[in-house]
PDB file of C-alpha atoms in Angstrom:
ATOM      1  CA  UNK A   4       0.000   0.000   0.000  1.00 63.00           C
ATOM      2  CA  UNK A   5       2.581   2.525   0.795  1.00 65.00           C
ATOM      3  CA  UNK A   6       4.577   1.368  -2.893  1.00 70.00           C
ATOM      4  CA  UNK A   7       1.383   2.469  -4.316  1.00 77.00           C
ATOM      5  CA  UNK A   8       0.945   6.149  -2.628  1.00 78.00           C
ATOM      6  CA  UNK A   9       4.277   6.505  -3.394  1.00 75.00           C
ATOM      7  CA  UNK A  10       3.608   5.540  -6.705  1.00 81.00           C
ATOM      8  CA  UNK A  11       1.018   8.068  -6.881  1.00 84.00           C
ATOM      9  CA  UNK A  12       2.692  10.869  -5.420  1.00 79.00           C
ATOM     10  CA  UNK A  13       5.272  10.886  -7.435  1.00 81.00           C
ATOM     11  CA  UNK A  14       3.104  10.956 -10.483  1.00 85.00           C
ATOM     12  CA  UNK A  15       1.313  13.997  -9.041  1.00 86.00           C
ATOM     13  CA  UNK A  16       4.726  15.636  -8.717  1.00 84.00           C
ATOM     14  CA  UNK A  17       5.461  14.899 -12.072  1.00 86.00           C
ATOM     15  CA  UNK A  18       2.397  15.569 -13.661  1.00 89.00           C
ATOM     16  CA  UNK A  19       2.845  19.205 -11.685  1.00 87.00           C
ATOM     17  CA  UNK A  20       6.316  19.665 -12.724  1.00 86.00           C
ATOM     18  CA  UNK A  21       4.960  19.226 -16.336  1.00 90.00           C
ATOM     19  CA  UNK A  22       1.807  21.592 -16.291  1.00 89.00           C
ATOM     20  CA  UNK A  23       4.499  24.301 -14.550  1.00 87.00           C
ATOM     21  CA  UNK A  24       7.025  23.969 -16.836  1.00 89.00           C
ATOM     22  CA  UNK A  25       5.070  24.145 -19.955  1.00 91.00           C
ATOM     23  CA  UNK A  26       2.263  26.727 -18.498  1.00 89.00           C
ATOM     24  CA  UNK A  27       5.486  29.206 -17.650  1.00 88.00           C
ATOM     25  CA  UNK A  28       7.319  28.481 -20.700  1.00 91.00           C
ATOM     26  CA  UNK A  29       3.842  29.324 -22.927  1.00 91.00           C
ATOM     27  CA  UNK A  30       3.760  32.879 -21.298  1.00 87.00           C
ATOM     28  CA  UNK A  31       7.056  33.604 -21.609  1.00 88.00           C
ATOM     29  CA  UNK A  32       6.459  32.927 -25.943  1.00 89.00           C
ATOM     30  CA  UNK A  33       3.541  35.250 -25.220  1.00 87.00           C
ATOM     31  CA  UNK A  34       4.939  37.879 -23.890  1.00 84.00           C
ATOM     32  CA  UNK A  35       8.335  37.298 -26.073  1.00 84.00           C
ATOM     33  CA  UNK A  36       5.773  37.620 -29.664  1.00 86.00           C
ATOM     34  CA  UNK A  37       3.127  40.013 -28.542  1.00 82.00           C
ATOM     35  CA  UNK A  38       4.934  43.578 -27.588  1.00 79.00           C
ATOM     36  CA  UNK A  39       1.542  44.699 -26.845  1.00 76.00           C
ATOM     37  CA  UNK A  40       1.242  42.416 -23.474  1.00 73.00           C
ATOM     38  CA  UNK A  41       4.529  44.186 -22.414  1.00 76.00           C
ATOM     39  CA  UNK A  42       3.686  46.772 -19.399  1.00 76.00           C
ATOM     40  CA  UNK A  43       5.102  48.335 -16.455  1.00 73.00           C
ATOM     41  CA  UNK A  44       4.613  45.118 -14.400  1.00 76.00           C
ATOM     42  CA  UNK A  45       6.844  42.808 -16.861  1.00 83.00           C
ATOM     43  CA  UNK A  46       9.431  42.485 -14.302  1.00 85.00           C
ATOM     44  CA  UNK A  47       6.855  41.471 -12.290  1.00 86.00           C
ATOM     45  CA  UNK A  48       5.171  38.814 -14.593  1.00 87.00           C
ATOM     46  CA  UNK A  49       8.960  37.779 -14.985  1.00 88.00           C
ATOM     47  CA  UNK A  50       9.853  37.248 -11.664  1.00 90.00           C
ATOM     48  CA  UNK A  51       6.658  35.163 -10.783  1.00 88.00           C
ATOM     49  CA  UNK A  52       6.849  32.854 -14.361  1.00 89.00           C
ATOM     50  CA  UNK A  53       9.988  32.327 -13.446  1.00 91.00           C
ATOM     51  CA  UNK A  54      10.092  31.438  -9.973  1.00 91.00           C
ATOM     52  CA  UNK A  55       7.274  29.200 -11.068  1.00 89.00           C
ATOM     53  CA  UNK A  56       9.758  27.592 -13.769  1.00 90.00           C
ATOM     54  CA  UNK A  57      12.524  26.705 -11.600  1.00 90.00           C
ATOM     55  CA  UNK A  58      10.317  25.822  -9.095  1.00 88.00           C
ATOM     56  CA  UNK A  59       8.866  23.336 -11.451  1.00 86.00           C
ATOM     57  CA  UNK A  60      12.376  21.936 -12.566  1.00 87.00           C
ATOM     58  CA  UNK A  61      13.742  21.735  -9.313  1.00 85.00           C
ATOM     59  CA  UNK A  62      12.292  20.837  -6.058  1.00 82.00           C
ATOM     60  CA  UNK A  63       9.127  19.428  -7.742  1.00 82.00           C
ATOM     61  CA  UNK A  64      10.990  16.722  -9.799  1.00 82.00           C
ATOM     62  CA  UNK A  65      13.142  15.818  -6.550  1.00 80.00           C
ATOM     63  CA  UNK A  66      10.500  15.259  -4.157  1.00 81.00           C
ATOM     64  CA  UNK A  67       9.264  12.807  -7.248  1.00 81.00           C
ATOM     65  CA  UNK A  68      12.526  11.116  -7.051  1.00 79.00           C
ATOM     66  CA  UNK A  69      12.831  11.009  -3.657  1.00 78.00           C
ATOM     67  CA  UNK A  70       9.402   9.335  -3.602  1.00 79.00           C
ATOM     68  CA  UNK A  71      10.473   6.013  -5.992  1.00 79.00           C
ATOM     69  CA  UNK A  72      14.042   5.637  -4.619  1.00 76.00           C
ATOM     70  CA  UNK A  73      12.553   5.838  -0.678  1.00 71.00           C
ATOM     71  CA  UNK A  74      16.386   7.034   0.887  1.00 66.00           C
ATOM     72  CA  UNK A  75      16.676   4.863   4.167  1.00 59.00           C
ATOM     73  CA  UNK A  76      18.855   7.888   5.713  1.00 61.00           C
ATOM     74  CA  UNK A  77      18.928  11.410   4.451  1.00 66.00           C
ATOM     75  CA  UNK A  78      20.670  13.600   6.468  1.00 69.00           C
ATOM     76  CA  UNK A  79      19.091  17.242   7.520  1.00 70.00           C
ATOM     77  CA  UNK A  80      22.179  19.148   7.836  1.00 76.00           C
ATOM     78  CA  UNK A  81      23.916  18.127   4.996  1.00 79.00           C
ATOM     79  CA  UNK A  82      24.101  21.227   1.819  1.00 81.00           C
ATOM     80  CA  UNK A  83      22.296  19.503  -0.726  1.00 80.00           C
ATOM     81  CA  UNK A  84      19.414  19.738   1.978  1.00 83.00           C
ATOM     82  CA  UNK A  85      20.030  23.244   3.251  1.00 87.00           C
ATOM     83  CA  UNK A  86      20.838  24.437  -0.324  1.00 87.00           C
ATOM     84  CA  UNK A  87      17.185  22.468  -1.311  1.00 86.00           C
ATOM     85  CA  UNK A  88      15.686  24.369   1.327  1.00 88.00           C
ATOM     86  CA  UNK A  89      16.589  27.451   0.701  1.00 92.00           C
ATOM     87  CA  UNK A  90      15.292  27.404  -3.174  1.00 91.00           C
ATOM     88  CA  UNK A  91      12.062  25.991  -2.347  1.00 90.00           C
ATOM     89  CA  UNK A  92      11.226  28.810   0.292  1.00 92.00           C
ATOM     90  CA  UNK A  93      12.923  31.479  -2.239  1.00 93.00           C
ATOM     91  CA  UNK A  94      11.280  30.457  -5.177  1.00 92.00           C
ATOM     92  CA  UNK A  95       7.874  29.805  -3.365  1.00 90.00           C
ATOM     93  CA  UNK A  96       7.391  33.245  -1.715  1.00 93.00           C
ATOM     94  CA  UNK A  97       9.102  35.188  -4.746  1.00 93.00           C
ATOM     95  CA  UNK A  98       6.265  33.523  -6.866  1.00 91.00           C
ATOM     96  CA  UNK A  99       2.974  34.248  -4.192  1.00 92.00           C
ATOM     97  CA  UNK A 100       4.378  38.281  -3.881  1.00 93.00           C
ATOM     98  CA  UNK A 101       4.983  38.850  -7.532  1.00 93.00           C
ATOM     99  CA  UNK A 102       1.622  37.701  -8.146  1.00 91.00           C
ATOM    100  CA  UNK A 103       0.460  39.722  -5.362  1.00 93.00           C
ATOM    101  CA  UNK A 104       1.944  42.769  -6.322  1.00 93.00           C
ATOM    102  CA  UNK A 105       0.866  42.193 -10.135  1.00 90.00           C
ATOM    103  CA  UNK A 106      -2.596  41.866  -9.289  1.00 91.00           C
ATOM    104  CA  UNK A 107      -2.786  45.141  -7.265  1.00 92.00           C
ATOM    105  CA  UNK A 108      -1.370  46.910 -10.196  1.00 90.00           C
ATOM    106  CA  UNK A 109      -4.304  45.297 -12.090  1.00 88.00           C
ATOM    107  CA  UNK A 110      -6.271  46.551  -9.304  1.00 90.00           C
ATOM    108  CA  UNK A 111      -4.607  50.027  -9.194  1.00 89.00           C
ATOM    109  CA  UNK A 112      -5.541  50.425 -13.031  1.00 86.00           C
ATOM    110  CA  UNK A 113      -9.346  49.545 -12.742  1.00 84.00           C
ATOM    111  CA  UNK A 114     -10.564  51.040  -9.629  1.00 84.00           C
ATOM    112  CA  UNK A 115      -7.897  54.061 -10.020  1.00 86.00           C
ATOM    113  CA  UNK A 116      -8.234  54.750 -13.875  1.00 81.00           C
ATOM    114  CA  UNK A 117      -7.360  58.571 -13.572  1.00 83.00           C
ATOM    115  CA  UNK A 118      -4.940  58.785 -11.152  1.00 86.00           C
ATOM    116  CA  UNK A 119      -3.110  55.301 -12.401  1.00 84.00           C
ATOM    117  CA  UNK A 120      -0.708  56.706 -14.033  1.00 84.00           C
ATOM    118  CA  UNK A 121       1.021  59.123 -10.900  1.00 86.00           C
ATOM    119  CA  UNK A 122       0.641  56.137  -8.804  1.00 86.00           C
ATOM    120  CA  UNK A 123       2.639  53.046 -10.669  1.00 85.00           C
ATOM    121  CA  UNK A 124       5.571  54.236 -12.731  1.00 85.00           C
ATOM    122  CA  UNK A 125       8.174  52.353 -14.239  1.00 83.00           C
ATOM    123  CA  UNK A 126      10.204  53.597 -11.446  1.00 86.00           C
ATOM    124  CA  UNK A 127       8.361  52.425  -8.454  1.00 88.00           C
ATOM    125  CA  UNK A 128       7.436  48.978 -10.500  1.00 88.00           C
ATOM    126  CA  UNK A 129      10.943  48.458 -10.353  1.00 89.00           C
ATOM    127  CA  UNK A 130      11.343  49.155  -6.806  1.00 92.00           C
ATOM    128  CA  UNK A 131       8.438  46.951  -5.841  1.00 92.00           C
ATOM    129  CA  UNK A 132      10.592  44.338  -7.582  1.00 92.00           C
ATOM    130  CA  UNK A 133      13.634  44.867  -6.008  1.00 94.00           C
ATOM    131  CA  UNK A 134      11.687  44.949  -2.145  1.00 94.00           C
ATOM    132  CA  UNK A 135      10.136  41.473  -2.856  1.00 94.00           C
ATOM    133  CA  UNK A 136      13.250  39.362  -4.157  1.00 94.00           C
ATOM    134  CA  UNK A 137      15.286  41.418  -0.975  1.00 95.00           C
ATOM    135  CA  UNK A 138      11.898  40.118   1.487  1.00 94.00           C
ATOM    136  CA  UNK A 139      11.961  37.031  -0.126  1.00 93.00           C
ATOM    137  CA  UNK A 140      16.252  36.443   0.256  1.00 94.00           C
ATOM    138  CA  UNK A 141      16.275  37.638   3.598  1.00 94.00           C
ATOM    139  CA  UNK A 142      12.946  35.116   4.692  1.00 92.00           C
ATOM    140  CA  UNK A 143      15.032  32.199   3.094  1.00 92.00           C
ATOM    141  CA  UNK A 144      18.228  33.098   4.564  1.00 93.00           C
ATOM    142  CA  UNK A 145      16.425  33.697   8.489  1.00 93.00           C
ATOM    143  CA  UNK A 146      17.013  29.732   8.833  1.00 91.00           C
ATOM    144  CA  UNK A 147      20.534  29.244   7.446  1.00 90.00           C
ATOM    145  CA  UNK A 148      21.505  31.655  10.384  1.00 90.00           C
ATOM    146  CA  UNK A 149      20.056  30.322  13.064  1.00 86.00           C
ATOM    147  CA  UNK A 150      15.991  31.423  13.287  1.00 91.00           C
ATOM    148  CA  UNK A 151      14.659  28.577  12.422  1.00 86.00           C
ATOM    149  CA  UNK A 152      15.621  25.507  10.474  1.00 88.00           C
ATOM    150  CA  UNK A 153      15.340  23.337   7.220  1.00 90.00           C
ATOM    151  CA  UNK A 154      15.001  19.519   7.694  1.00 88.00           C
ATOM    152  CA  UNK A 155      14.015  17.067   5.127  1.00 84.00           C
ATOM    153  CA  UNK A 156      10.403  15.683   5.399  1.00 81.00           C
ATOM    154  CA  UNK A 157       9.560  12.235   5.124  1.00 77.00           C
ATOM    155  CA  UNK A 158       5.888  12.977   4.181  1.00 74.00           C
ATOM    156  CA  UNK A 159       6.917  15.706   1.373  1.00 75.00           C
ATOM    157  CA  UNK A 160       9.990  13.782   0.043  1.00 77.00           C
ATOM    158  CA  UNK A 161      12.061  17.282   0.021  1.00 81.00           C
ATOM    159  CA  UNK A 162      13.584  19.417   2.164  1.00 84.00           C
ATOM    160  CA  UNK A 163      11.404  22.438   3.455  1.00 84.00           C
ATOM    161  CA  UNK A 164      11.184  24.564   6.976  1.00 87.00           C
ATOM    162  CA  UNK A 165      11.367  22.218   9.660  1.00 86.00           C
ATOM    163  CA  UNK A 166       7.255  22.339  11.994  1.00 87.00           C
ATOM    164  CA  UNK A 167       8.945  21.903  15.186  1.00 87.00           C
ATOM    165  CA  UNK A 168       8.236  23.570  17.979  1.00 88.00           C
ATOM    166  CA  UNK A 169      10.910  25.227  18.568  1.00 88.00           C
ATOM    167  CA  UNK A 170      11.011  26.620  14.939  1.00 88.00           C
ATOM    168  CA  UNK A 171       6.790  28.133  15.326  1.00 89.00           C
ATOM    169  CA  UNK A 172       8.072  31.432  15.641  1.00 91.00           C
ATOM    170  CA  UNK A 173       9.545  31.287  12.077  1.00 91.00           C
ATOM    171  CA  UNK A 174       6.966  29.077  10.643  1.00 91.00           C
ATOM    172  CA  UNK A 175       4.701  31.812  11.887  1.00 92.00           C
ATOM    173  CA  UNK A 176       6.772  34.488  10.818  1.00 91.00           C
ATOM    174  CA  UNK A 177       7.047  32.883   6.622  1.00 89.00           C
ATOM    175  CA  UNK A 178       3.709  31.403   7.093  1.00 91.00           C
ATOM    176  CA  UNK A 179       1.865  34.689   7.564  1.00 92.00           C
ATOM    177  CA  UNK A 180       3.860  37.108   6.004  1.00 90.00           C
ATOM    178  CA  UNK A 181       4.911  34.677   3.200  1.00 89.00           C
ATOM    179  CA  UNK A 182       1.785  32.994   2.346  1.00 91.00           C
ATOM    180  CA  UNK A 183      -1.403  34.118   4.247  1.00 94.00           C
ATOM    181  CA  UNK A 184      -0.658  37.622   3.378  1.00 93.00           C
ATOM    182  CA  UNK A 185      -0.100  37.505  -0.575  1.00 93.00           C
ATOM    183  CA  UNK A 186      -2.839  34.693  -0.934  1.00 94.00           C
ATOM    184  CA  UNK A 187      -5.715  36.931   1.473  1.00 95.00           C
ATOM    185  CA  UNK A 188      -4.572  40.223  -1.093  1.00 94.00           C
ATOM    186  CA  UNK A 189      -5.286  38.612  -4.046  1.00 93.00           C
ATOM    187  CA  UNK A 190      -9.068  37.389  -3.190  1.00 94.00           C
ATOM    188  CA  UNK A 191      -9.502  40.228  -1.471  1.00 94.00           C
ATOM    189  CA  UNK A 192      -9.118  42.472  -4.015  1.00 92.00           C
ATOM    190  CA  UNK A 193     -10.482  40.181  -6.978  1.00 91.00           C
ATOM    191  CA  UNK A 194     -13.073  40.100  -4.492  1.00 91.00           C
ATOM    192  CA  UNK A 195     -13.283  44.032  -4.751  1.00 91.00           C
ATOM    193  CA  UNK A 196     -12.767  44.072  -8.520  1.00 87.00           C
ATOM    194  CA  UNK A 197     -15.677  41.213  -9.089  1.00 87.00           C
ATOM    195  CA  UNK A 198     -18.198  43.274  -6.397  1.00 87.00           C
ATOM    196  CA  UNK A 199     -17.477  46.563  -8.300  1.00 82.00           C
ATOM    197  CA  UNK A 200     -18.688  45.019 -12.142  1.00 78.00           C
ATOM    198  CA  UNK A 201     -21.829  43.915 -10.671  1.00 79.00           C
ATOM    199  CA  UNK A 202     -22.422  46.907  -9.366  1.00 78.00           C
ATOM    200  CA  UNK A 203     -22.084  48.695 -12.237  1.00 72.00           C
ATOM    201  CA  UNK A 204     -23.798  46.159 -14.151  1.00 69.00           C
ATOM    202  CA  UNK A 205     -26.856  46.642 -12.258  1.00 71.00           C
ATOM    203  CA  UNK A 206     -26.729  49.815 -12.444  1.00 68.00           C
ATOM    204  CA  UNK A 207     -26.952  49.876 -16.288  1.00 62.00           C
ATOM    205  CA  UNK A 208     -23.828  50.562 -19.000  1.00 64.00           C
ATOM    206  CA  UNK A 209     -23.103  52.551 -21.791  1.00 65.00           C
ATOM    207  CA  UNK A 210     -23.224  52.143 -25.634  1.00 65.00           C
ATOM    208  CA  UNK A 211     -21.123  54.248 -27.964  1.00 71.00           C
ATOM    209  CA  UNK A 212     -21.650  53.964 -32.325  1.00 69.00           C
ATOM    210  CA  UNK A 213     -19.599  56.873 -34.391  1.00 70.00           C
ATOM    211  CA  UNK A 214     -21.594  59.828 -33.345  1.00 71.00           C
ATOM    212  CA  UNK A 215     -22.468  59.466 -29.800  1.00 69.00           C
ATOM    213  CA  UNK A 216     -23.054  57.962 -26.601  1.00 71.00           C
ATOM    214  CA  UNK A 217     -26.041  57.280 -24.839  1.00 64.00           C
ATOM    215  CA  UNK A 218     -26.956  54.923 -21.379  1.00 65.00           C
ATOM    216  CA  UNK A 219     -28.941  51.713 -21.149  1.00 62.00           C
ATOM    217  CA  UNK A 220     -30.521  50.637 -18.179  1.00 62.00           C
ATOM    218  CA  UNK A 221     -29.518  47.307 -16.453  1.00 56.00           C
ATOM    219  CA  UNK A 222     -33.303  45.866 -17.321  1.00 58.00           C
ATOM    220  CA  UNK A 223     -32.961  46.930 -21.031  1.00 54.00           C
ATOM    221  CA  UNK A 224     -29.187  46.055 -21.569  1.00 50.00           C
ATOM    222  CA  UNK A 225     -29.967  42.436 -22.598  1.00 49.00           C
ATOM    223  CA  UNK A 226     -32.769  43.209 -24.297  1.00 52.00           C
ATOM    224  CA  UNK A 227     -31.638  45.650 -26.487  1.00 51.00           C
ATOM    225  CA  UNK A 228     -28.558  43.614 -26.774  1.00 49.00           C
ATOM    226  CA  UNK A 229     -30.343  40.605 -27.971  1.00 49.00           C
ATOM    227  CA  UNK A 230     -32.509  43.498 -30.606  1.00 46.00           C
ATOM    228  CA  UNK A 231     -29.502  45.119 -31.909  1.00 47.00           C
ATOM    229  CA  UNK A 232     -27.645  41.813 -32.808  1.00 44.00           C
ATOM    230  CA  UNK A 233     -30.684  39.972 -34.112  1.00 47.00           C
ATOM    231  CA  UNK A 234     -31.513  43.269 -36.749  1.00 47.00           C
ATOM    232  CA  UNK A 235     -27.874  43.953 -37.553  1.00 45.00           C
ATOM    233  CA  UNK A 236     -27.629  40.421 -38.470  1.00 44.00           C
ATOM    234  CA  UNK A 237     -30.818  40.317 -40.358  1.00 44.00           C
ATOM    235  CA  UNK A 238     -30.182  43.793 -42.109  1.00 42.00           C
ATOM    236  CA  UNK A 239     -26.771  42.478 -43.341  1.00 43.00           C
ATOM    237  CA  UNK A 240     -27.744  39.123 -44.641  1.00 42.00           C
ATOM    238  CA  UNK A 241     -30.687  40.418 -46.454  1.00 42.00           C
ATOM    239  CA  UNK A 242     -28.414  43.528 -48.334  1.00 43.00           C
ATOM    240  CA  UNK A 243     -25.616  40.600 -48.684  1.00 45.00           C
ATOM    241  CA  UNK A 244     -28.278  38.110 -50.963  1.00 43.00           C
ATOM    242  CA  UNK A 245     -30.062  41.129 -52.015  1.00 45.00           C
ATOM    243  CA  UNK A 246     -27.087  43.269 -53.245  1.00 44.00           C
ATOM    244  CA  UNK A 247     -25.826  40.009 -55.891  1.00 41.00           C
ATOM    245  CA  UNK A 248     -29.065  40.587 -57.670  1.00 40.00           C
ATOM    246  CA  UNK A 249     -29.945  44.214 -58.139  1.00 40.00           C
ATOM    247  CA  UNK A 250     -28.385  47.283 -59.271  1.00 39.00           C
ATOM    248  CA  UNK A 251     -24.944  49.343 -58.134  1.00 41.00           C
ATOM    249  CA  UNK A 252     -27.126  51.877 -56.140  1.00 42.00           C
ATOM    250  CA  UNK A 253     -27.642  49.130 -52.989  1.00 39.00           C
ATOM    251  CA  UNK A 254     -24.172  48.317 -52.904  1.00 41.00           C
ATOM    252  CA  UNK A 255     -23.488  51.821 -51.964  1.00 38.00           C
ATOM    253  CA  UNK A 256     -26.420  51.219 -49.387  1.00 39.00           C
ATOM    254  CA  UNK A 257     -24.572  48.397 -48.014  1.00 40.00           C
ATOM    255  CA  UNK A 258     -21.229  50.047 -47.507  1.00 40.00           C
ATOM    256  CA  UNK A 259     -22.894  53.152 -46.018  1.00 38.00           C
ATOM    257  CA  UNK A 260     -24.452  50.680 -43.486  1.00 40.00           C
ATOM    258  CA  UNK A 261     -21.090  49.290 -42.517  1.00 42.00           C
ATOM    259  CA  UNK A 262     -19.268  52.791 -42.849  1.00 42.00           C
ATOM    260  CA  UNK A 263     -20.145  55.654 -40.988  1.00 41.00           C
ATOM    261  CA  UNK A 264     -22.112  58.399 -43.200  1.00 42.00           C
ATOM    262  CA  UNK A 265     -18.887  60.661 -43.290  1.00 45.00           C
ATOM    263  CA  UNK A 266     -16.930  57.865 -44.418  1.00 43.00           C
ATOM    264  CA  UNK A 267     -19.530  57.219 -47.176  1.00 38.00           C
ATOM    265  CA  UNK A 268     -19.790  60.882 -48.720  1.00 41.00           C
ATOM    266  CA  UNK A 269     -15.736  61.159 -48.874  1.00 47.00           C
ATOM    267  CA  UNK A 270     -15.928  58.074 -50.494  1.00 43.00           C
ATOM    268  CA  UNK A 271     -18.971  58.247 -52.645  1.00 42.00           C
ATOM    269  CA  UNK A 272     -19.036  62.460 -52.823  1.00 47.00           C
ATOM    270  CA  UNK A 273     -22.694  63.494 -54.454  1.00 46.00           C
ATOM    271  CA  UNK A 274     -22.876  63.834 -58.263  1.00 43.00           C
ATOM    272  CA  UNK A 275     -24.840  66.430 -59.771  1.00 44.00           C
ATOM    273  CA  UNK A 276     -25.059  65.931 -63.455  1.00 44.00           C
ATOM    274  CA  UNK A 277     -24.950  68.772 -66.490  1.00 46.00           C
ATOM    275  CA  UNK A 278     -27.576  70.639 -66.233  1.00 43.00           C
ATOM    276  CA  UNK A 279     -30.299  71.204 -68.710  1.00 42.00           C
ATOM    277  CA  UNK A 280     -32.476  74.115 -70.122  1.00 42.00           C
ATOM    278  CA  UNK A 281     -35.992  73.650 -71.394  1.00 39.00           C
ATOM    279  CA  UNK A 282     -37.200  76.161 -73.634  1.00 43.00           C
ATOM    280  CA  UNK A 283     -41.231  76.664 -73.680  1.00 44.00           C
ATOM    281  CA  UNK A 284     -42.407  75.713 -76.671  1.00 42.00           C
TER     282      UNK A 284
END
């Protein structure tokens, strides 16, 4: 029974190493083709993709391996351990902050649209960056000094922060600070971001065409919605069979339908033809 959990853990491991690996590896092609996607958080994006990526090639596919081979003794202090240790919790709390601090730039630009600009700059983006890898080295280093400890667990197959009690005060220290913290801003402000759409949904939205503006109400937004796509489709499939059978003069109708009417006339500009006298008889 235990050769089968292990079995099955290690799979897991694998399977997650896998999904990591190529889920990081297809953002980073993203963001390396599309320049658009490129922003003031890209160090950001960076730094979590790829903490996530050598997370996923390192301690992921050794707890797997330590899972099938079952070590009778592995020793705690040794520096493959420590060293083991010390790149899981780095690479772990790098990832949950840069998330963290990417999605309350996301939040900064929706709930702060006019003033979003004066507060994230490329400046302080960068600085943001630099406070969370120096948070993140300093949590990782707290136990190869003395405040607390890594040990290698037999139920995780890798070497992590040892849960002794003598070692609460750091667990509390990375759990809260490291984990809690990041994990509790992120839902709350999705949270935030989520409660603020439907409250402007029910409040009702606004539709723009070329010329103007104008408000729908909440009750009428489907509606209309449903109206204005049911007609337009309508309109354009019967000027699409319609225009292959009659004269030039609906083809201009169609176009002026898809253009707007400016559009049309520089296009299409009126034609007045020679003019003719008629002399009573």
């Amino acid at each position: 029974m235990a050769d089968i959990l292990s079995t099955l853990y290690a799979a897991l491991m694998l399977l997650t190493s896998v999904a990591s690996t190529c889920g990081n590896l297809l953002l980073l092609l993203v963001l390396l083709l599309n320049k658009e996607l490129r922003s003031d958080t890209l160090g950001l994006t960076l730094s979590f993709s790829l903490s996530d990526l050598a997370l996923g090639l390192s301690a992921i596919p050794f707890s797997a391996y330590n899972s099938l081979s079952q070590p009778v003794r592995h020793s705690s202090e040794a520096d493959v351990c420590q060293g083991g240790g010390f790149i899981f919790l780095l690479l772990q709390t790098a990832s949950l902050h840069s998330l963290a601090w990417a999605t309350i730039y996301k939040f900064t630009e929706i709930c702060f649209a006019l003033s979003f600009h004066s507060i994230w700059t490329a400046g302080r983006s960068r600085a943001v960056l630099i406070a969370v890898w120096l948070f993140c080295l300093a949590n990782a280093t707290m136990p190869l000094l003395g405040f607390g400890s890594y040990a290698y667990s037999e139920s995780r197959f890798l070497c992590c922060p040892s849960f002794t009690p003598e070692n609460r005060y750091f667990v509390l220290l990375w759990m809260g600070a490291g984990i809690v913290a990041p994990i509790l801003t992120m839902c709350s402000l999705y949270g935030y971001i989520v409660y603020v759409a439907r409250k402007q949904a029910r409040r009702g939205t606004f539709m723009c065409n070329e010329l103007h503006c104008f408000y729908v109400p909440a009750n009428n937004y489907l509606r209309s919605s449903i109206v204005m796509v049911t007609t337009s489709g309508e309109l354009k499939l019967f000027l699409d069979v319609a225009g292959t059978r009659v004269t030039p003069p609906l083809h201009r109708l169609t176009f002026f339908v898809k253009t707007s009417s400016s559009e049309f006339y520089s296009k299409f500009p009126p034609h007045r033809g020679p003019t003719t006298s008629f002399q009573p008889l």
